[in-house]
Short mmCIF file of C-alpha atoms in Angstrom, two decimals:
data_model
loop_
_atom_site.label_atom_id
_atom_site.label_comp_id
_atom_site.label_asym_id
_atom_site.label_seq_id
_atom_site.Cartn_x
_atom_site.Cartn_y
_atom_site.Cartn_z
CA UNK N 313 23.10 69.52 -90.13
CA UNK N 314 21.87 66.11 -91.54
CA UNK N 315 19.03 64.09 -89.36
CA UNK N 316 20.77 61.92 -86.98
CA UNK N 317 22.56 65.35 -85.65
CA UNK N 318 19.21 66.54 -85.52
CA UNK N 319 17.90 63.84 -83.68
CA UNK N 320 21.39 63.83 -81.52
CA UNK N 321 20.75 67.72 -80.90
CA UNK N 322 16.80 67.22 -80.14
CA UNK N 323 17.38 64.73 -77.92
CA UNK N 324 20.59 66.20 -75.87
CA UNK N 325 18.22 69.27 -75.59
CA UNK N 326 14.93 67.15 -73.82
CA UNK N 327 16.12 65.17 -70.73
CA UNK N 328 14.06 62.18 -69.93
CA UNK N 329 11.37 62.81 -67.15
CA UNK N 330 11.67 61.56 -63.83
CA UNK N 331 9.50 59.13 -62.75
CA UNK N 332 7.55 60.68 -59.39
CA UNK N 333 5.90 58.70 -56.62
CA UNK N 334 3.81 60.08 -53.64
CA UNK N 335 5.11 59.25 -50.04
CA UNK N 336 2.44 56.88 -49.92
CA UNK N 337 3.41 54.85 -52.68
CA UNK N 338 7.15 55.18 -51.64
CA UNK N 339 6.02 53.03 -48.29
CA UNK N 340 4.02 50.53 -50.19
CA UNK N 341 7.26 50.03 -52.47
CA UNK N 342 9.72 49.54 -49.44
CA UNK N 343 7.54 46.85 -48.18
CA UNK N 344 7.25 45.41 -51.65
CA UNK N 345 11.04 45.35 -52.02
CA UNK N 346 11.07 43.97 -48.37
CA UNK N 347 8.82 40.74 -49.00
CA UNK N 348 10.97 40.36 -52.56
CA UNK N 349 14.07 40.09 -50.95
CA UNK N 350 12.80 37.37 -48.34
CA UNK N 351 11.22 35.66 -51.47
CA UNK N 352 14.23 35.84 -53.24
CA UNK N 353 16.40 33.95 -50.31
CA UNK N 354 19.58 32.87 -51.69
CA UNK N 355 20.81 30.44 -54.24
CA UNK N 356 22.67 27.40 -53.77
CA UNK N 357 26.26 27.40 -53.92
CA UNK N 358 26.31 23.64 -54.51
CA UNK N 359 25.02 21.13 -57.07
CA UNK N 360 24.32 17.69 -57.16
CA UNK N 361 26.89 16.08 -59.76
CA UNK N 362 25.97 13.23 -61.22
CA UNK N 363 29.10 10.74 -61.75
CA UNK N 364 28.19 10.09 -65.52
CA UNK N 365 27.82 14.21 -66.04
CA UNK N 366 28.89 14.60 -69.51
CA UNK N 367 29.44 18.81 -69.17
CA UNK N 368 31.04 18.99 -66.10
CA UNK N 369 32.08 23.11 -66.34
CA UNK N 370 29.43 23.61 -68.00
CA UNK N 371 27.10 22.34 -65.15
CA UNK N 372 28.69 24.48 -62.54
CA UNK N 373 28.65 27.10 -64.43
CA UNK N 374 24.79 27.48 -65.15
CA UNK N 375 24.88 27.36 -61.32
CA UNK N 376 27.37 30.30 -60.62
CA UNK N 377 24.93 31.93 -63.17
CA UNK N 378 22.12 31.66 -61.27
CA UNK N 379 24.05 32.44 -57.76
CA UNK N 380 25.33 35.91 -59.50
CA UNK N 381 21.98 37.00 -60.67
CA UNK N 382 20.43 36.08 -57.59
CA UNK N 383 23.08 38.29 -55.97
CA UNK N 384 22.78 40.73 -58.47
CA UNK N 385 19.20 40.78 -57.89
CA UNK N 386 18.88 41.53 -54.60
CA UNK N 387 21.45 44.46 -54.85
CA UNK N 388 19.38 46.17 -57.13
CA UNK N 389 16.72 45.65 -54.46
CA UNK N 390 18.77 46.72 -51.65
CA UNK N 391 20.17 49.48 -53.44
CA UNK N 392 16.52 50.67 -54.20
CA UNK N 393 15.41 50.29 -50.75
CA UNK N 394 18.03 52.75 -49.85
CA UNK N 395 17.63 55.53 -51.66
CA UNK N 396 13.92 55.15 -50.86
CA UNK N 397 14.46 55.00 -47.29
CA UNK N 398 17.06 57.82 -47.25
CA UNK N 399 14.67 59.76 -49.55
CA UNK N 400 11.28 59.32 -47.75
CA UNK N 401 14.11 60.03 -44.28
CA UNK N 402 14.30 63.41 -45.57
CA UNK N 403 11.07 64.25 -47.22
CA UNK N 404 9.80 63.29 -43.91
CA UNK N 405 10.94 66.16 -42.46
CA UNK N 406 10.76 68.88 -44.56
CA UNK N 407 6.69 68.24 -44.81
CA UNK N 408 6.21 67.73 -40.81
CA UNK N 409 5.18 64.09 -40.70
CA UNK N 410 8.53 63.56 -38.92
CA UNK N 411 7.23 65.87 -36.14
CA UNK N 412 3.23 64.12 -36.21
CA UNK N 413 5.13 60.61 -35.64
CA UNK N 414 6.86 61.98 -32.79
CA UNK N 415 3.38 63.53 -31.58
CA UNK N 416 1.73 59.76 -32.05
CA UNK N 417 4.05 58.09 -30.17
CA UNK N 418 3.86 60.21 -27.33
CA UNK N 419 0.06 60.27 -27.64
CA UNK N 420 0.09 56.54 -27.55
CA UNK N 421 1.90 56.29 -24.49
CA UNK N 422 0.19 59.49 -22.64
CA UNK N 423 -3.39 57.21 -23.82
CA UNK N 424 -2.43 53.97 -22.66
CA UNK N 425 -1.63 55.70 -19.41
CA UNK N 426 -4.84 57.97 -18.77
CA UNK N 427 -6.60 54.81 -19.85
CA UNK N 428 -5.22 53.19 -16.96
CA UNK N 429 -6.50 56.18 -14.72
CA UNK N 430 -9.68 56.61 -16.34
CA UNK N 431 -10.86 53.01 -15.34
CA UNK N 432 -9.49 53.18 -11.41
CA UNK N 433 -11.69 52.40 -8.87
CA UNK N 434 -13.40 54.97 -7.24
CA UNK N 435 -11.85 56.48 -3.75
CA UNK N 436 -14.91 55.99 -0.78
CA UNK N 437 -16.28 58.20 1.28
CA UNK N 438 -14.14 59.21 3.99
CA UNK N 439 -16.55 59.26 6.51
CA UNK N 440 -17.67 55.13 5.08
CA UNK N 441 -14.48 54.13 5.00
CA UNK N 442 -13.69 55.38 8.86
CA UNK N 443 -16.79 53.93 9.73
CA UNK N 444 -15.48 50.47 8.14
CA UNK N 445 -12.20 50.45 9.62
CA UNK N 446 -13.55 50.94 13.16
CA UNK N 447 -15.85 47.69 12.60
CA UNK N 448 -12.89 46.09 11.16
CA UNK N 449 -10.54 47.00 13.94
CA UNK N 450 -13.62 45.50 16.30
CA UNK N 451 -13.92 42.23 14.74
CA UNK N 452 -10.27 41.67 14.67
CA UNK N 453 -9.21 41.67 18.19
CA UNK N 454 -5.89 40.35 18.95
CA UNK N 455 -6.09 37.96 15.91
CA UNK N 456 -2.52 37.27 14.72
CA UNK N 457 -1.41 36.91 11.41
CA UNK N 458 1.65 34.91 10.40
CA UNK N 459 2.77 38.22 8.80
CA UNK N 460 1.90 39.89 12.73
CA UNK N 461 -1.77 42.02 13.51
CA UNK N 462 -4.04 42.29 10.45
CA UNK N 463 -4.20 46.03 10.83
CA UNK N 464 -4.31 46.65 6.90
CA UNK N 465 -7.15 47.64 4.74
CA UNK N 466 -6.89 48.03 0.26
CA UNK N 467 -8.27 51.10 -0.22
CA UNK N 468 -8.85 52.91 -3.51
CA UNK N 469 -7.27 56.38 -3.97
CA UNK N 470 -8.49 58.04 -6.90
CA UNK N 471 -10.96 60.60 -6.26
CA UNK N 472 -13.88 60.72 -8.36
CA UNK N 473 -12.86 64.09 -9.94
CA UNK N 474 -9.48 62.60 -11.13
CA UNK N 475 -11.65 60.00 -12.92
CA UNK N 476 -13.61 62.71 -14.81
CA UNK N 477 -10.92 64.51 -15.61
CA UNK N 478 -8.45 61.51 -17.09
CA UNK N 479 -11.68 60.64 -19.36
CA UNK N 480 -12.02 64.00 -20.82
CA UNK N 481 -8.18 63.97 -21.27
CA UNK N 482 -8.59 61.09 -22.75
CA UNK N 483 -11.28 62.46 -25.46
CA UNK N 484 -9.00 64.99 -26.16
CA UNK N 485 -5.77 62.55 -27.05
CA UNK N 486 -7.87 60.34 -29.39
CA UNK N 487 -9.38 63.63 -31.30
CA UNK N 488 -5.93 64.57 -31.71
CA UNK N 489 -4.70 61.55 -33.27
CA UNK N 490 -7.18 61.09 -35.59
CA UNK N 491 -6.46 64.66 -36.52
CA UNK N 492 -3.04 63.44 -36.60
CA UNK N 493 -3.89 60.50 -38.92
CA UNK N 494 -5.89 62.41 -41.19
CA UNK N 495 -3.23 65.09 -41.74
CA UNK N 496 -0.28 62.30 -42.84
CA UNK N 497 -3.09 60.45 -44.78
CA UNK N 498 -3.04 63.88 -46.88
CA UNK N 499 0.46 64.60 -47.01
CA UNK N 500 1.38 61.69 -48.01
CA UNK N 501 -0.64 61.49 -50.80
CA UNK N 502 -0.27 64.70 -52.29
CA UNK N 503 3.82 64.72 -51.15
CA UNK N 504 5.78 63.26 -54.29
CA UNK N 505 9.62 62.50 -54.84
CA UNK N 506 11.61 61.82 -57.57
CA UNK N 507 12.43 58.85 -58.28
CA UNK N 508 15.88 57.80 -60.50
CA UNK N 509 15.70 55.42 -63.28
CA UNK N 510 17.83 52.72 -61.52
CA UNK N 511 14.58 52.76 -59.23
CA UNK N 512 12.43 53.30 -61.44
CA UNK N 513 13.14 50.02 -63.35
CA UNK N 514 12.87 47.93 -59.63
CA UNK N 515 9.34 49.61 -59.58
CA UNK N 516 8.32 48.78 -62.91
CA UNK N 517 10.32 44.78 -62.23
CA UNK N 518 7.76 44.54 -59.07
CA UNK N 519 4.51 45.70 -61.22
CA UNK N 520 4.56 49.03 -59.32
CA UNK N 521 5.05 51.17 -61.88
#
């Protein structure tokens, strides 16, 4: 066997490596490829032809040049960003974070609600509040409203206990999604996924190699 069958056989026998990224790094790239693509915009499909052009062809030509690479560009781009989103889809799931973002946004909504509760006015004493009314109901006669006899009072209904209780609920949400936070701040670091080398050379085009 002479040396370039050698060097055929050697390399046939030693695929090249993938190139890995963590899940982190996979979300900081989609973004990346986001912004480039709005950067990128589009090229004109028209030029300014001077009357006294000399290279007529040749000027519209450097022009389609620059529309098709701008095109081409931004499919490698898109093409990039969709194996990465696809990719990340299904990683997603197989390590749980799937399942924690579906926690979170319940969480978020369940907090934003007991929040609500937790700062409600506190219902009055019964016994105060009957003892108000009557006074009220004195003082008021046969006074006439344009809506008919003012015989309505705003009174707050939330018990003091339901108070206490929608605070220490709330405690508990917000200790559970920093939990959350924490644990998809780990996974996605130490989570990795292959990347292919049509990628891989987007990454390495954007510095993110």
């Amino acid at each position: 066997m002479n040396n370039v069958a050698i060097l055929e056989h050697r390399h046939k026998q030693t695929p090249r490596k993938q190139m890995k990224i963590n899940l982190r790094k996979a979300s900081v790239v989609q973004q990346t490829i986001t912004d480039e693509i709005k950067r990128l915009g589009t090229e004109a499909t028209t030029v300014k032809l001077s009357l006294y052009e000399a290279d007529i062809e040749g000027t519209l030509n450097a022009q389609l040049a620059k529309v098709r690479e701008n095109h081409a560009h931004a499919g490698r781009l898109l093409n990039a960003n969709r194996f990465l989103r696809a990719v990340v889809a299904k990683k997603n799931a197989e390590v749980g974070i799937t399942d924690y973002l579906a926690e979170e946004a319940m969480l978020t909504s369940a907090e934003a609600r007991l929040k609500a509760l937790s700062e409600a006015e506190i219902r009055p004493n019964i016994d105060s509040l009957k003892a108000e009314i009557e006074g009220r109901k004195a003082n008021t006669g046969d006074r006439v409203s344009i809506y008919g006899r003012e015989y309505n009072v705003d009174v707050n209904v939330v018990p003091q206990e339901s108070v206490t209780e929608a605070k220490k609920e709330l405690e508990k949400i917000r200790k559970r999604r920093r939990k959350i936070k924490d644990e998809m701040v780990s996974i996605n670091v130490r989570t990795e996924i292959e990347v292919p080398e049509q990628v891989a050379l987007v990454l390495a085009e954007l510095g993110l190699d």
